[in-house]
C-alpha positions as a Python dict, from the first residue, in 0.01 Angstrom:
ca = {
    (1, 'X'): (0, 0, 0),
    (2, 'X'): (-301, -188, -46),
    (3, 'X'): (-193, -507, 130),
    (4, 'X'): (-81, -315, 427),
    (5, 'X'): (-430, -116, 377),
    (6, 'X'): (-630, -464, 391),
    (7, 'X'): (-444, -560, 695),
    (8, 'X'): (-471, -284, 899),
    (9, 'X'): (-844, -291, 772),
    (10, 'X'): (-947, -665, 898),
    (11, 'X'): (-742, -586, 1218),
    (12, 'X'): (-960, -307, 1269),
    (13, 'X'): (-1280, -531, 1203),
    (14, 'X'): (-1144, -706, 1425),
    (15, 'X'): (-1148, -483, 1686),
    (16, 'X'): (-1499, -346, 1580),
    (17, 'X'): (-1638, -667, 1665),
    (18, 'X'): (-1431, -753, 1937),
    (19, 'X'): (-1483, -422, 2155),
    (20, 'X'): (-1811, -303, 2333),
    (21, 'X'): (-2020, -37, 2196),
    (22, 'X'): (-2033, 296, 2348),
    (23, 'X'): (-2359, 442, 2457),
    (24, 'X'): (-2338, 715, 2187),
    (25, 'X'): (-2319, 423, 1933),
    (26, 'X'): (-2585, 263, 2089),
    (27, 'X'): (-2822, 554, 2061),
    (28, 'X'): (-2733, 569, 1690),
    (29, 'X'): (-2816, 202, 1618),
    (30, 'X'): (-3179, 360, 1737),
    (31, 'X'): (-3166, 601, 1508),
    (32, 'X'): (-3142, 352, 1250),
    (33, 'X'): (-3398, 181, 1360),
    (34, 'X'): (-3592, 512, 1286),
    (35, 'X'): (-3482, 641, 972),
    (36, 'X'): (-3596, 972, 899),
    (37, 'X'): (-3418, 1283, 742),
    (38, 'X'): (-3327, 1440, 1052),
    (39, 'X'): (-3236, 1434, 1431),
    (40, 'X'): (-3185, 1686, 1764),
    (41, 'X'): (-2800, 1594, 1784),
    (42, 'X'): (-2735, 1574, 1391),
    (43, 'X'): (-2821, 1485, 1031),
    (44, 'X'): (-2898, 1118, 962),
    (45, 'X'): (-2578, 984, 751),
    (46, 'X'): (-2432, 794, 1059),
    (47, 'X'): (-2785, 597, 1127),
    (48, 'X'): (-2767, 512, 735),
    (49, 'X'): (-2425, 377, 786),
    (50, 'X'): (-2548, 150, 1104),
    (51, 'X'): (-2838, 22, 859),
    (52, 'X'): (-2651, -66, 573),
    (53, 'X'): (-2369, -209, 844),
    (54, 'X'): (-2666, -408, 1070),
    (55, 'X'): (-2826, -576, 709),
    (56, 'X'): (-2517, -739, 594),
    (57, 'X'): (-2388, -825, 981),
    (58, 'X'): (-2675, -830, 1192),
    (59, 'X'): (-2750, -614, 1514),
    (60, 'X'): (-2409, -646, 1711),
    (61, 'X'): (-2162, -467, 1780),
    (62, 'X'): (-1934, -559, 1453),
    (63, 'X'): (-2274, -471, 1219),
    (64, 'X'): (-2283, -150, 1370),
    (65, 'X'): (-1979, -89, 1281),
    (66, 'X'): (-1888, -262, 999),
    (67, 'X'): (-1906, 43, 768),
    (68, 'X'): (-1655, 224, 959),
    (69, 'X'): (-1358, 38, 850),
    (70, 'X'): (-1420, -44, 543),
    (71, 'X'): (-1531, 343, 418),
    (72, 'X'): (-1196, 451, 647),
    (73, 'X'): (-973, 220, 388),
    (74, 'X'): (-1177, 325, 117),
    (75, 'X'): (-1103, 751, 206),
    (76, 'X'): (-749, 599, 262),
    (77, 'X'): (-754, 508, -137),
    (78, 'X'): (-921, 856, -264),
    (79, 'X'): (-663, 1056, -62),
    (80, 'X'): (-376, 907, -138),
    (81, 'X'): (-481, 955, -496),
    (82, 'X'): (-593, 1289, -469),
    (83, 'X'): (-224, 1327, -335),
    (84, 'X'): (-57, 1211, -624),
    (85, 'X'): (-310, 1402, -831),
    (86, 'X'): (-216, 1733, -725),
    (87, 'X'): (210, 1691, -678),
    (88, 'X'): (272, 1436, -960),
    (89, 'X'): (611, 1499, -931),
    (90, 'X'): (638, 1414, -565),
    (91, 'X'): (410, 1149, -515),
    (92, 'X'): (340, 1186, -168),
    (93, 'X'): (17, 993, -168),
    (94, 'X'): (145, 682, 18),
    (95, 'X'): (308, 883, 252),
    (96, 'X'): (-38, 1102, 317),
    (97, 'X'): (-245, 793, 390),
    (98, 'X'): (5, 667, 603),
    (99, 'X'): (6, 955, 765),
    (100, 'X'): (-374, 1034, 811),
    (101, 'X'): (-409, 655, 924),
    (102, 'X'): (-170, 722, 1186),
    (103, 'X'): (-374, 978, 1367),
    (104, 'X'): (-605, 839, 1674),
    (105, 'X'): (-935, 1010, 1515),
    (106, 'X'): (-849, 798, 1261),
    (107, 'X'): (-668, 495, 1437),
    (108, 'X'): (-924, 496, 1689),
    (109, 'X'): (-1189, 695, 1581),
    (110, 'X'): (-1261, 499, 1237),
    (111, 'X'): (-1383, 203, 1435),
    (112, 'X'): (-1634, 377, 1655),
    (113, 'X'): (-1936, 468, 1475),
    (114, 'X'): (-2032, 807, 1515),
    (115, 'X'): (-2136, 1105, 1278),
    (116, 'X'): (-1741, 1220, 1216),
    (117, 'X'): (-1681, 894, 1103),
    (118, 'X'): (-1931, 948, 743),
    (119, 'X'): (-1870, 1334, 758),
    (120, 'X'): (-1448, 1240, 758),
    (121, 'X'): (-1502, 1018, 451),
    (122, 'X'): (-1737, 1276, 245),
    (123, 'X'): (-1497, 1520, 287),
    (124, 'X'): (-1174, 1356, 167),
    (125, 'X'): (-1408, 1243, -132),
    (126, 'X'): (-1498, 1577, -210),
    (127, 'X'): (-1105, 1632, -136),
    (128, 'X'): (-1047, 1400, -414),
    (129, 'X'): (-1300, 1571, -681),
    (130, 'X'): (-1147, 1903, -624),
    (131, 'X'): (-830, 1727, -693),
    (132, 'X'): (-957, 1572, -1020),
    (133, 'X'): (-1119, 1945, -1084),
    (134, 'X'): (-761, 2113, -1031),
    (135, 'X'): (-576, 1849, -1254),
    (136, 'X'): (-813, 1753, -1549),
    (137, 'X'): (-960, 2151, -1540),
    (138, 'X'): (-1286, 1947, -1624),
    (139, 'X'): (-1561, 2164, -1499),
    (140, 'X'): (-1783, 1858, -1464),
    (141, 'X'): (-1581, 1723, -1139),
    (142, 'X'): (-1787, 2022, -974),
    (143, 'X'): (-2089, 1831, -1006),
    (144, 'X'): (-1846, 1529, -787),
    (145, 'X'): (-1796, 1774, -545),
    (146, 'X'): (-2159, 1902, -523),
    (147, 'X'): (-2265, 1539, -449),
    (148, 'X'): (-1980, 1441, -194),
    (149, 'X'): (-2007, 1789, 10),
    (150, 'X'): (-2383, 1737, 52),
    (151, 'X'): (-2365, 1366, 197),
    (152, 'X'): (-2099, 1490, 381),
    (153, 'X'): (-2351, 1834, 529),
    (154, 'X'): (-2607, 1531, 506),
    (155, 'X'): (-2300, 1363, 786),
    (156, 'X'): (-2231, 1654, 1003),
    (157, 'X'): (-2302, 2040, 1005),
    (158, 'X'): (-1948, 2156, 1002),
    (159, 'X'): (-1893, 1991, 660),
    (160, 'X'): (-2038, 2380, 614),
    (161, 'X'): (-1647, 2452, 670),
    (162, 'X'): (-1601, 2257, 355),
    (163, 'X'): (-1790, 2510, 121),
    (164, 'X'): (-1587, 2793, 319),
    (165, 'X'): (-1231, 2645, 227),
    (166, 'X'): (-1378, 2661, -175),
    (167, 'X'): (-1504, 2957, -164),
    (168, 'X'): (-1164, 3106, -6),
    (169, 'X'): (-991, 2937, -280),
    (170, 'X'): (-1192, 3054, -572),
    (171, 'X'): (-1166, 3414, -418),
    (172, 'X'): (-786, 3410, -287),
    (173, 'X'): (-614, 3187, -600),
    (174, 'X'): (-553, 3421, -931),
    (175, 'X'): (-537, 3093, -1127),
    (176, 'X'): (-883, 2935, -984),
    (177, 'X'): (-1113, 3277, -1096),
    (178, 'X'): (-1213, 3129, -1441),
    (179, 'X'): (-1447, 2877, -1240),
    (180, 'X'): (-1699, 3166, -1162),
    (181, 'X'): (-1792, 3196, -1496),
    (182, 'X'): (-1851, 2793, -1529),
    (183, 'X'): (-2205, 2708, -1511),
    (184, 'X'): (-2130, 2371, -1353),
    (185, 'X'): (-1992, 2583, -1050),
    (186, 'X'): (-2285, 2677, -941),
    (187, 'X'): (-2480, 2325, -1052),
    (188, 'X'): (-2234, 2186, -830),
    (189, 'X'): (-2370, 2379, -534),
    (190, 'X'): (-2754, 2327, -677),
    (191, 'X'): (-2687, 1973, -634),
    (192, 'X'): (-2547, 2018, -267),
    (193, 'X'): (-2824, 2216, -175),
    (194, 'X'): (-3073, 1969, -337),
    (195, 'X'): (-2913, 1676, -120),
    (196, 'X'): (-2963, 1867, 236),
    (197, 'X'): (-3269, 1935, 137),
    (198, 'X'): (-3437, 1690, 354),
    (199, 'X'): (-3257, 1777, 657),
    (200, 'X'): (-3360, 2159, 617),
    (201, 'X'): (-3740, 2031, 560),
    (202, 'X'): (-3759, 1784, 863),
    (203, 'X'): (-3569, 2098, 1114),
    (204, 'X'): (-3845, 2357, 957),
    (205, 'X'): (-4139, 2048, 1029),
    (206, 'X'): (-3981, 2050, 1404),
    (207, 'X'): (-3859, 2374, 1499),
    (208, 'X'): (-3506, 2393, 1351),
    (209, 'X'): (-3418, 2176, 1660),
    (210, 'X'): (-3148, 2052, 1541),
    (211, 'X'): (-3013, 2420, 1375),
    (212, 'X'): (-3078, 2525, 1694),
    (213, 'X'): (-2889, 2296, 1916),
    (214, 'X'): (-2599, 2280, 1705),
    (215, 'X'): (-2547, 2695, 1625),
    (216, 'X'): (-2601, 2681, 2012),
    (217, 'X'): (-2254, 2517, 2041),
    (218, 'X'): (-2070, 2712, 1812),
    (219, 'X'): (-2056, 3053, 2019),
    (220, 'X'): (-1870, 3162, 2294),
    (221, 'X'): (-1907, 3081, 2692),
    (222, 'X'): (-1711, 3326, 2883),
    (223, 'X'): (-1721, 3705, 2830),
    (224, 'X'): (-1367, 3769, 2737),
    (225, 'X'): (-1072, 3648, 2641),
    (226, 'X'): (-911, 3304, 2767),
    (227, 'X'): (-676, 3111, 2712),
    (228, 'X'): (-793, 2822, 2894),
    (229, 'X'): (-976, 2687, 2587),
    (230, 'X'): (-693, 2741, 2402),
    (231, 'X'): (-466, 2522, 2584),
    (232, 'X'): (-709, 2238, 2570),
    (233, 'X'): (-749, 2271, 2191),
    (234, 'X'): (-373, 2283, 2139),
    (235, 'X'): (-338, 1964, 2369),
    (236, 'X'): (-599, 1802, 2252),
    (237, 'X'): (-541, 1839, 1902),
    (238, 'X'): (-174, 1702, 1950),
    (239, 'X'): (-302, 1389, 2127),
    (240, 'X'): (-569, 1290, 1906),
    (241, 'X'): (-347, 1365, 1533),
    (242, 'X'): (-73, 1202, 1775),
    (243, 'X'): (217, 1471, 1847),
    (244, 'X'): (456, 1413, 1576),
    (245, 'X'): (175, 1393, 1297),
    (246, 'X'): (56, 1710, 1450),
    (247, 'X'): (391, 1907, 1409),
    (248, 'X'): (452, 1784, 1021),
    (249, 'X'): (114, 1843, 942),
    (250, 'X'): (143, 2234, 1101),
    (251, 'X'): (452, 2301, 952),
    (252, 'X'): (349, 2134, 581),
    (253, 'X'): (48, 2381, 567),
    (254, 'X'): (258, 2679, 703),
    (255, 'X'): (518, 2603, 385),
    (256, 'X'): (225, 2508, 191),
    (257, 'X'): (84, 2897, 247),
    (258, 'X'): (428, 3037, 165),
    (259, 'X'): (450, 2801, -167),
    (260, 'X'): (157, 2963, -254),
    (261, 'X'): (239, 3338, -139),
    (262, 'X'): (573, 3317, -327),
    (263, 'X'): (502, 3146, -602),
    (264, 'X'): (114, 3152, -629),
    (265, 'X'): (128, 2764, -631),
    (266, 'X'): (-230, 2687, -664),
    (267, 'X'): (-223, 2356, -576),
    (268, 'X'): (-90, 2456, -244),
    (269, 'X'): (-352, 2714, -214),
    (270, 'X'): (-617, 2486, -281),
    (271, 'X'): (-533, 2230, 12),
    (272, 'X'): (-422, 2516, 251),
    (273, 'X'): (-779, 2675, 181),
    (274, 'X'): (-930, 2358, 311),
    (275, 'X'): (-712, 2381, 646),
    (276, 'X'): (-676, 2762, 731),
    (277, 'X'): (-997, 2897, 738),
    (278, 'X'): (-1135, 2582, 961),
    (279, 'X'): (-829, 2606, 1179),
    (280, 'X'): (-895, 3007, 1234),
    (281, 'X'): (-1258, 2929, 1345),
    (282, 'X'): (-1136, 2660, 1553),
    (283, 'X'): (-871, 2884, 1744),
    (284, 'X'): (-1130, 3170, 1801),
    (285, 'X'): (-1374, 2959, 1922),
    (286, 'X'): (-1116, 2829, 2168),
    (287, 'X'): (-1062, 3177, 2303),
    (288, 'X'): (-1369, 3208, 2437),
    (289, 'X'): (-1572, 2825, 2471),
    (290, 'X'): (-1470, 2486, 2454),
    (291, 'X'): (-1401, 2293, 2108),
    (292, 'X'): (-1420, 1981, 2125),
    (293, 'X'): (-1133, 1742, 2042),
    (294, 'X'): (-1281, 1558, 1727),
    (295, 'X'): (-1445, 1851, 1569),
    (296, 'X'): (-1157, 1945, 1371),
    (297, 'X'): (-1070, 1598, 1205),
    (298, 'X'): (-1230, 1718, 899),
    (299, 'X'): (-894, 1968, 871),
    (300, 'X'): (-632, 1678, 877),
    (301, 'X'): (-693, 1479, 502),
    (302, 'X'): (-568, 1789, 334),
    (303, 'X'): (-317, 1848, 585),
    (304, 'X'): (-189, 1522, 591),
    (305, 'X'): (-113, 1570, 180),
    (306, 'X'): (64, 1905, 301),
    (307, 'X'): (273, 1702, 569),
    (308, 'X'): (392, 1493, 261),
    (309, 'X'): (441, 1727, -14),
    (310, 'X'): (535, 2077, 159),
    (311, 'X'): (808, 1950, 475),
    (312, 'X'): (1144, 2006, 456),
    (313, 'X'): (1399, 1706, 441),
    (314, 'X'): (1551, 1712, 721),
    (315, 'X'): (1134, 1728, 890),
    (316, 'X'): (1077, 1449, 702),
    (317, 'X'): (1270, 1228, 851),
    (318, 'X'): (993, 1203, 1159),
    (319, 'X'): (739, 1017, 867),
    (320, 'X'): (835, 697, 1028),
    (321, 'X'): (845, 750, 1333),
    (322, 'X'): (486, 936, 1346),
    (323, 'X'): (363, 645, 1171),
    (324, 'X'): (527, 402, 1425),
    (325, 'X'): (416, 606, 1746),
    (326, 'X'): (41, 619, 1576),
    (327, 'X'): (10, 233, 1581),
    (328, 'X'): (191, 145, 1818),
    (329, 'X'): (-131, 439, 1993),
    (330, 'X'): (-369, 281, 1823),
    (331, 'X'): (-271, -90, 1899),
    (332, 'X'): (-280, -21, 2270),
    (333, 'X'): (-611, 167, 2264),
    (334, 'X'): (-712, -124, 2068),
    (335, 'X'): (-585, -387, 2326),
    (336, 'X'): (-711, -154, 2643),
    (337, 'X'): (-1073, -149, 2473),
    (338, 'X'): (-1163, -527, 2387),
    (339, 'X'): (-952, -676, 2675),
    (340, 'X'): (-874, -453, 2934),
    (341, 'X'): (-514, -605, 3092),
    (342, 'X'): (-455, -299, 3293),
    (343, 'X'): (-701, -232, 3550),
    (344, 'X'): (-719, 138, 3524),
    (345, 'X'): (-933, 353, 3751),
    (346, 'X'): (-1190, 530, 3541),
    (347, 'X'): (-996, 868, 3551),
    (348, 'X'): (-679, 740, 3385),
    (349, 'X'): (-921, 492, 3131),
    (350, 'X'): (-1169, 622, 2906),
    (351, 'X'): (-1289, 284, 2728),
    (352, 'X'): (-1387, 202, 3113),
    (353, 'X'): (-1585, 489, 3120),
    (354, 'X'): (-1740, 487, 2789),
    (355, 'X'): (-1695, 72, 2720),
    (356, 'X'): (-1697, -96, 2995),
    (357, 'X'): (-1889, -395, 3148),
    (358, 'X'): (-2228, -365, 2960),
    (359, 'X'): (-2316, -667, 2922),
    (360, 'X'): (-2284, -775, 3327),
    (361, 'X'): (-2466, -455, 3431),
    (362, 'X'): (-2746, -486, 3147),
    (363, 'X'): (-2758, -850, 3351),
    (364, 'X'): (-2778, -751, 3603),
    (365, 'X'): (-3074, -463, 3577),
    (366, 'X'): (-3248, -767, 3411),
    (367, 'X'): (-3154, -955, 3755),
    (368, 'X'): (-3335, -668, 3943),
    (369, 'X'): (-3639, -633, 3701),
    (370, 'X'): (-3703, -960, 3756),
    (371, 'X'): (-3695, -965, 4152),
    (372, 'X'): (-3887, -634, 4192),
    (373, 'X'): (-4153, -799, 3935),
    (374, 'X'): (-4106, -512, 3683),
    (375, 'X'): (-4270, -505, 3356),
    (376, 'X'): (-4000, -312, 3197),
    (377, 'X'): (-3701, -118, 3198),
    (378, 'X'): (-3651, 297, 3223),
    (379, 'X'): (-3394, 512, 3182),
    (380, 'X'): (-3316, 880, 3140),
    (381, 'X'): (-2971, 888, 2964),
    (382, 'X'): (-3017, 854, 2649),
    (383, 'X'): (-2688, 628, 2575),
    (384, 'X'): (-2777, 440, 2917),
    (385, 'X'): (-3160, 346, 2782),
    (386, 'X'): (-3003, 276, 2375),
    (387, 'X'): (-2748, 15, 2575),
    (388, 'X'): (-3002, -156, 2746),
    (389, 'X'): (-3225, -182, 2488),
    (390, 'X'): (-2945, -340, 2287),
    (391, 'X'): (-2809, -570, 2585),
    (392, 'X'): (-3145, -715, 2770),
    (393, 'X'): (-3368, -1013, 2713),
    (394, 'X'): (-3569, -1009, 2458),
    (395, 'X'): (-3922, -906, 2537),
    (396, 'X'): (-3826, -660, 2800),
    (397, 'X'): (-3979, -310, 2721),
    (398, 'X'): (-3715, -56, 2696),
    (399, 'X'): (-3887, 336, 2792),
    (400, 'X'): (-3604, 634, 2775),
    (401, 'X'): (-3726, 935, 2932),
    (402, 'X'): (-3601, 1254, 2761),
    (403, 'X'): (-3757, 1572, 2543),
    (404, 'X'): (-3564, 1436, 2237),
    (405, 'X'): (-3800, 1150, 2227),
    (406, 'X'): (-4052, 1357, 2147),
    (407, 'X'): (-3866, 1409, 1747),
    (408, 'X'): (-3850, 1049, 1711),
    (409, 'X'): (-4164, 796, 1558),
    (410, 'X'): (-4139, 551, 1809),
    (411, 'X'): (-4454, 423, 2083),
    (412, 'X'): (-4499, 615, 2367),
    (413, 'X'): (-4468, 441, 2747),
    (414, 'X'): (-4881, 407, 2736),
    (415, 'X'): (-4910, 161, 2501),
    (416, 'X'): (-4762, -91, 2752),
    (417, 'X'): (-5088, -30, 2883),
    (418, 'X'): (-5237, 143, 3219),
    (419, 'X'): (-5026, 177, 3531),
    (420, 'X'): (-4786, -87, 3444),
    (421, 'X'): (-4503, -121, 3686),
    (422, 'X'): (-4096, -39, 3595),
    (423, 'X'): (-3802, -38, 3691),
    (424, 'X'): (-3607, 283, 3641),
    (425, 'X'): (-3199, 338, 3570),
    (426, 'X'): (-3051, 644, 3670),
    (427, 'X'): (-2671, 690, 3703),
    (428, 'X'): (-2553, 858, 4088),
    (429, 'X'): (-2365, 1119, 3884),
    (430, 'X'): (-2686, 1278, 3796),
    (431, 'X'): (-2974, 1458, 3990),
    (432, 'X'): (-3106, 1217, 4277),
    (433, 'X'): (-3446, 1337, 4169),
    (434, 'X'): (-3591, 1142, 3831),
    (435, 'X'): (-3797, 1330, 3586),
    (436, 'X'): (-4076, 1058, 3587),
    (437, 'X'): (-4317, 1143, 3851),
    (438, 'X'): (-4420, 978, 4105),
    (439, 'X'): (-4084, 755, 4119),
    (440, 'X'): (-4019, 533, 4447),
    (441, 'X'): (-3673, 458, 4555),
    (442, 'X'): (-3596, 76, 4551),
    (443, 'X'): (-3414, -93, 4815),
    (444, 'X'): (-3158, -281, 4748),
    (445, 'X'): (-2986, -490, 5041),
    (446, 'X'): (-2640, -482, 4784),
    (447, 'X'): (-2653, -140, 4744),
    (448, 'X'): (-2628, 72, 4429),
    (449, 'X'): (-2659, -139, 4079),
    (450, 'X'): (-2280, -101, 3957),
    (451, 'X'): (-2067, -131, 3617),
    (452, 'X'): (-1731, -267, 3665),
    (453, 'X'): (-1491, -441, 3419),
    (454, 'X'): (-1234, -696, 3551),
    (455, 'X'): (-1362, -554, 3886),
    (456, 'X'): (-1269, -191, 3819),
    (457, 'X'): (-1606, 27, 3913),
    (458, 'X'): (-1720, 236, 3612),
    (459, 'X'): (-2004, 341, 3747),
    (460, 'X'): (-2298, 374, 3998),
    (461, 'X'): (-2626, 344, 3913),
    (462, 'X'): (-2978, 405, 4135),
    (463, 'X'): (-3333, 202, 4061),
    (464, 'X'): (-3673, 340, 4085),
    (465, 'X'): (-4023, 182, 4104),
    (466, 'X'): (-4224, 364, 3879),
    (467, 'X'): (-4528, 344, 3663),
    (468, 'X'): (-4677, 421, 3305),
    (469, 'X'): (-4935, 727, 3329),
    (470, 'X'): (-5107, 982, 3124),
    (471, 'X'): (-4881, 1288, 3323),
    (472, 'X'): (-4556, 1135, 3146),
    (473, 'X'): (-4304, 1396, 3041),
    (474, 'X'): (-4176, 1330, 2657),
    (475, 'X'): (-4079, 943, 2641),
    (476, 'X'): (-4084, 643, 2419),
    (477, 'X'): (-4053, 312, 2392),
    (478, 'X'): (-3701, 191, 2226),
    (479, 'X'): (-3655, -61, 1933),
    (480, 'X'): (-3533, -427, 2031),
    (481, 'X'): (-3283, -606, 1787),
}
């Protein structure tokens, strides 16, 4: 396992270096230019990971994401013991990390740096501490978990789900009701409380902005009942866990539940407790709002051990072949990404839309900046000012232009000094109108500034003359590697 693990782990650095970064990358490689406990979109674990990733390999797009990889092989390890922990007599660890590998949030998504990437390793460490709790009935394995499930709330917010699926355990499995009465319990969740602590502090010092942007998303849209959500969650989920991983790892919790119904397996119960609860928020919230596809990756470590331990021979018989299909996935979004040999339109390609040509189009802004005698570069997209900021020459001011600026320590658009002259960015599938007043359309005897890969158009992008003044809406002036 571990050669195969090291393989598929330099093929994936590989790939991390190889491939462009997406703009939502890029905007977290400024955040760890920024450190600071907290942030609108989420806690600060992924920015930590870009630092620590950036010192060792420098500010491209492999340093970025070095950590990715490399923590992906190492949750690999921890769940494929935690596995064998738990069923000893079955030893389904290989088979679990195979398994969980084989998904595309994992295939795919453990190269792009974003925060699921730290909150999916947290969790299948704390994973791997409740296993070590479970087997060695050491109460001091809940300090372990204590420490793991606060980096991992310290990752993402719905690492919350992670303190549900424990607390359903301790309340639902007979054979798990001594731990109430352990004092290391509860210093377990002392010590998970004491490591978010800094994220609570820096949303109370600004508003609970990020509280309240996240709880925003986790209601409902419409007023009744649909099933339109639904469908996409279904569909989504068996694209991204790839279809056949999704139906073993399904029917391995649903015999997992009955294991533990029937013969109050508490093993089972433990690991099902991490999946069911999640899963049941995840399928209300689809009956009424949109869930996005990569929100419930956090549900698949345990489920992948379920897939191994709980299916049926005859079921298990599709291991190989889910493993097969999930490479061979994986390999072509791999291939699509760094080298593009089909020239998809952007509707049938998402690494056009998300990866494509960066570096020609940050050229060519710079081409424009130049001619138009601009003393920097603006943008309003967040992801479109972090790319340019990564991708133009140095000593080009970078300004984005957004309210979410305004949380971040970084110079504002005045010190460039008094009515300095810009160029501004702004995509045609936004508003015609920019936010920074006084803006003047530029001419451009070519047309719109566009992004194309291999000649494919990703997108279309307007320029603006504009110019630093005191009336500036919340803005800031981006890092430079």
């Amino acid at each position: 396992m571990i050669g195969v693990l090291a393989a598929l782990t330099a093929l994936r650095l590989l790939v991390a270096g190889a491939t462009p970064l997406a703009p939502d990358e890029a905007y977290y490689w400024v955040w760890s230019r920024v450190l600071q406990p907290g942030y609108l979109d989420h806690p600060p674990m992924v920015a930590f990971f870009i630092r620590a990733g950036t010192l060792l390999a420098g500010e491209v797009a492999l340093g970025i994401r070095l950590m990715g990889p490399l923590s992906i092989a190492l949750a690999s390890v921890l769940l494929a013991r935690a596995a064998d922990a738990l069923f000893p007599d079955r030893r389904p660890g290989i088979w679990a990390a195979a398994l969980f590998n084989a998904t595309l949030l994992v295939g795919v998504g453990g190269i792009l740096m974003t925060p699921d990437l730290p909150l999916l390793v947290f969790w299948v460490a704390a994973l791997w501490a409740l296993a070590r709790l479970h087997v060695t009935q050491d109460g001091r394995w809940w300090l372990a978990f204590g420490l793991f499930s606060g980096l991992a709330l310290v990752s993402k917010y719905t690492a919350g789900l992670l303190g549900i699926g424990v607390i359903a355990w301790l309340i639902a499995c007979r054979g798990a009701w001594h731990w109430w009465r352990d004092w290391r319990l509860w210093a377990g969740g002392v010590l998970a409380a004491a490591v978010f602590a800094p994220v609570i502090l820096w949303n109370a010092a600004h508003g609970w902005a990020s509280f309240v942007k996240q709880g925003g998303r986790a209601g409902v849209e419409t007023g009744g009942f649909t099933l339109r959500f639904l469908g996409e969650l279904l569909a989504g989920q068996a694209g991204l866990a790839t279809p056949l991983v999704f139906i073993l790892c399904v029917t391995g919790t649903a015999l997992a539940v009955m294991a533990w119904v029937r013969r109050g397996d508490a093993a089972a119960a433990l690991l099902a407790a991490l999946v069911v609860p999640g899963a049941a928020l995840f399928t209300w919230q689809a009956t009424g709002s949109r869930v996005q596809g990569n929100w419930p990756a956090i549900l698949y470590p345990a489920a992948c051990i379920l897939a191994a331990a709980f299916i049926t021979p005859r079921l298990a018989r599709l291991r190989r072949p889910a493993v097969a299909l999930g490479a061979t996935l994986a390999l072509l979004a791999y291939i699509q990404a760094a080298i593009a040999p089909l020239p998809l339109p952007r509707r049938l390609d998402p690494t056009l839309a998300r990866l494509g040509g960066w570096d020609a189009f940050a050229a060519l802004v710079e081409q424009e900046r130049a001619r138009t005698g601009a003393g920097f570069v603006a943008a309003e997209e967040y992801g479109l000012a972090a790319q340019l900021a990564l991708r133009l020459p140095p000593g080009v001011p970078v300004v984005a232009l957004n309210p979410r600026w305004d949380l971040f320590d970084l110079p504002r658009p005045q010190s460039l000094g008094p009515a300095v002259t810009g160029l501004l960015v702004q995509s045609e599938r936004r508003d015609s109108v920019p936010d920074w007043p006084g803006a003047e359309p530029v001419q451009r005897a070519e047309g719109s500034l566009v992004r194309a890969r291999g000649g494919v158009e990703a997108e279309r992008y307007r320029a603006f003359r504009v110019t630093t003044r005191a009336d500036l809406p919340a803005a800031a002036v981006m890092p430079r590697p």
